[in-house]
Coordinates of C-alpha atoms in Angstrom, one line a residue:
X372 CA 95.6 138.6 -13.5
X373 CA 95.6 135.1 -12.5
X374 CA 98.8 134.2 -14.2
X375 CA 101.1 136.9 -12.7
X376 CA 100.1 135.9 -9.1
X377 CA 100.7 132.0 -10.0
X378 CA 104.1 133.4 -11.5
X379 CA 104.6 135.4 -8.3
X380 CA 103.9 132.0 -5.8
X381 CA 106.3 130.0 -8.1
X382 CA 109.5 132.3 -7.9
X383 CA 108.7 132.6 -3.8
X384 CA 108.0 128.6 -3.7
X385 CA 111.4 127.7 -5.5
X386 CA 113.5 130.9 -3.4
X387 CA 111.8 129.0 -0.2
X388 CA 113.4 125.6 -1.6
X389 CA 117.3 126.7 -2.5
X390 CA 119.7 125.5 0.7
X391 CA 120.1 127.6 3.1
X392 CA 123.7 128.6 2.5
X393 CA 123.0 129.7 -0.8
X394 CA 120.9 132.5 0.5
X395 CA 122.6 133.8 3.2
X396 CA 125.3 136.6 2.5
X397 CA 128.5 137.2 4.2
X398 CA 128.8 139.3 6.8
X399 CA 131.8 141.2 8.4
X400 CA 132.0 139.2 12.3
X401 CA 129.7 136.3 13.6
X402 CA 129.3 136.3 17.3
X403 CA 133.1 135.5 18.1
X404 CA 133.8 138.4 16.3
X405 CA 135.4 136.2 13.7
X406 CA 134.4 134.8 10.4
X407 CA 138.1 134.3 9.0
X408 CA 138.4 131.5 6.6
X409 CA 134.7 131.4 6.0
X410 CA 132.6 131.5 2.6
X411 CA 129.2 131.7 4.1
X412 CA 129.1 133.8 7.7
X413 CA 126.1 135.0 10.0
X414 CA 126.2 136.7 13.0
X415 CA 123.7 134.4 14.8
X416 CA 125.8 131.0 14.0
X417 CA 128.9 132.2 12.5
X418 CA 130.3 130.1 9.7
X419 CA 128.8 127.8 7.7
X420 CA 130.9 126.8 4.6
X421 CA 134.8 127.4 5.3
X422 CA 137.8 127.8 2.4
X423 CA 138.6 124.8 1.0
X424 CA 141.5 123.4 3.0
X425 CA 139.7 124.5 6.6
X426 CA 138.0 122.7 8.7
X427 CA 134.3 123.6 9.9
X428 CA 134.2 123.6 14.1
X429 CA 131.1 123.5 15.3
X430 CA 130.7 124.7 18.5
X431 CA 127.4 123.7 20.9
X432 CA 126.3 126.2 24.1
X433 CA 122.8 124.9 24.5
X434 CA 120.6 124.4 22.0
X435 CA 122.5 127.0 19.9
X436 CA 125.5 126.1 17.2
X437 CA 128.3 128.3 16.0
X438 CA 130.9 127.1 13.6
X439 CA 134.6 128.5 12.9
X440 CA 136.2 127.6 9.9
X441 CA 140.3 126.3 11.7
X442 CA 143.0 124.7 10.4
X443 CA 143.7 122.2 13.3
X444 CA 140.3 120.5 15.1
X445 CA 140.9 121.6 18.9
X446 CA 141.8 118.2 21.6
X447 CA 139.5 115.8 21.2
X448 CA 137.6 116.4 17.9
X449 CA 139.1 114.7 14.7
X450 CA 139.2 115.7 11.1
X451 CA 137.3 114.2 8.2
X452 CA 137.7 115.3 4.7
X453 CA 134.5 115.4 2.9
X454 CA 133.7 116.9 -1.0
X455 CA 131.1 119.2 0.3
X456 CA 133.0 120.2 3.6
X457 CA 135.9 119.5 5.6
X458 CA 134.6 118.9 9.4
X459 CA 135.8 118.5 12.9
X460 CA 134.0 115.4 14.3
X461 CA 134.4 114.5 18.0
X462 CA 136.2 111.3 19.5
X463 CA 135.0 108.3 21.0
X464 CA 133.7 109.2 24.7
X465 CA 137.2 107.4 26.4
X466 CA 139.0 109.1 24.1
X467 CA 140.8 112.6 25.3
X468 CA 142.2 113.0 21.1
X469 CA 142.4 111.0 18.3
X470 CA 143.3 110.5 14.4
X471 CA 140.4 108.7 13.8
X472 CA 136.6 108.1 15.5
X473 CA 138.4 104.5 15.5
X474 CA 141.7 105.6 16.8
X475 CA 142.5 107.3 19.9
X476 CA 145.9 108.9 20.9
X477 CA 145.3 109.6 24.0
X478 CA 142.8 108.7 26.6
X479 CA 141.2 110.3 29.2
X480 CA 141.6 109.5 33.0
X481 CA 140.5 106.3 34.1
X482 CA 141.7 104.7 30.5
X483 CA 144.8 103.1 29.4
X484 CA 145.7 103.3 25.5
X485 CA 146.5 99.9 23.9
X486 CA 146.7 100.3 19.9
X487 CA 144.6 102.5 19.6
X488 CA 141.7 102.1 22.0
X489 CA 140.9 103.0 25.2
X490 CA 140.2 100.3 27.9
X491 CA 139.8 100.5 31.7
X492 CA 142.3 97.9 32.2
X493 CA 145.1 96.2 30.7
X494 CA 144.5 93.2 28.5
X495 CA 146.9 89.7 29.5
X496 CA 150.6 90.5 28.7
X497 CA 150.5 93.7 29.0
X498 CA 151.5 96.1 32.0
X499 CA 150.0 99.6 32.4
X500 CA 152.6 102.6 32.6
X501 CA 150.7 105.1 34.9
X502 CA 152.6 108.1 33.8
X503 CA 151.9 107.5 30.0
X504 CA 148.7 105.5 30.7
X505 CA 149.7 103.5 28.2
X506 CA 149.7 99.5 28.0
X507 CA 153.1 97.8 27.0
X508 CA 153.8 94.6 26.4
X509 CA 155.8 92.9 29.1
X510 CA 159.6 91.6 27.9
X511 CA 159.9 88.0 28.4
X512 CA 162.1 88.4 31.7
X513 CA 159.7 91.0 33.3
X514 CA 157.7 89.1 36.4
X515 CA 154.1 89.2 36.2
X516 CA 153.2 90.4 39.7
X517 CA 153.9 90.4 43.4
X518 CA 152.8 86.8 43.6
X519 CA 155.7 85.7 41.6
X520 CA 158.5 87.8 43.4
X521 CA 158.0 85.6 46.7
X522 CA 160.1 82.2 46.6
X523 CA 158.4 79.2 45.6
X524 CA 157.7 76.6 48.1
X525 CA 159.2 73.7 46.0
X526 CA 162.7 75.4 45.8
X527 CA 164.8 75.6 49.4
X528 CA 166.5 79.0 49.8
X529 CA 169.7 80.2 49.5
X530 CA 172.0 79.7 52.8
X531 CA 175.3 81.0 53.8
X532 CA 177.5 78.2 54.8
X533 CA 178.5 78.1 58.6
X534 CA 181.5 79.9 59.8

């Protein structure tokens, strides 16, 4: 009698241990109605393995998670190629999108992209281009500020000749 129930604890102890994802079965629609592209779908967190070539969203409301398996990562999430799963991570915090967690493309308001980060100003050399928010680097002939525009004190200024 005594060996059966140890056999029975065993089986239940090493079900208890197998991942997660191995247990759960696919179901038809998660909560956004959708589980296309998935492997592994529930309807309380939606995917949770994606096709090989997709990348898994995980989407945050609260303390609650859903993931969608996509091909593109939405603005401002990245994505990183792994052996177990392909995942959308999300960019630096001054970054609106980006290639890399290293590498914005973009930046978000207050930010000016100069290769490849976001700063809140300019670095020396460099002017900022408000409708790209970009920094470029300033052509050798370029003046530097208003400062410079006014005529120098050392130099006399240009008169007509009298008539």
């Amino acid at each position: 009698m005594r060996a059966p129930l140890c056999l029975l604890l065993l089986v239940a102890h090493a079900v208890d241990m197998l991942p997660l994802n191995r247990r759960k079965k696919q179901v038809g629609a998660g909560q956004g109605g959708n589980c296309t592209g998935c492997v592994i779908c529930s309807e309380e967190n939606g995917c949770s393995t994606c096709q090989q070539r997709l990348f898994l969203f995980i989407r945050r409301e609260g303390i609650r998670q859903y993931g969608k398996c996509v091909h593109d990562c939405p603005p401002g999430y990245f994505g990183i190629r792994g052996q177990e799963v392909n995942r959308c991570k999300k960019c630096g915090a001054t970054c609106e999108s980006c290639f890399s967690q290293d590498f914005c493309i973009q930046c978000k308001r207050r930010f000016y992209l100069y290769k490849g980060k976001c700063l809140p100003t300019c670095p020396p050399g460099t002017t900022a281009q408000q409708s790209t928010r970009e920094c470029q680097e300033r052509s050798p002939g370029q003046k530097k500020g208003r400062r410079e525009q006014r005529p120098r004190k050392d130099r006399k200024p240009d008169r007509k000749p009298p008539r």
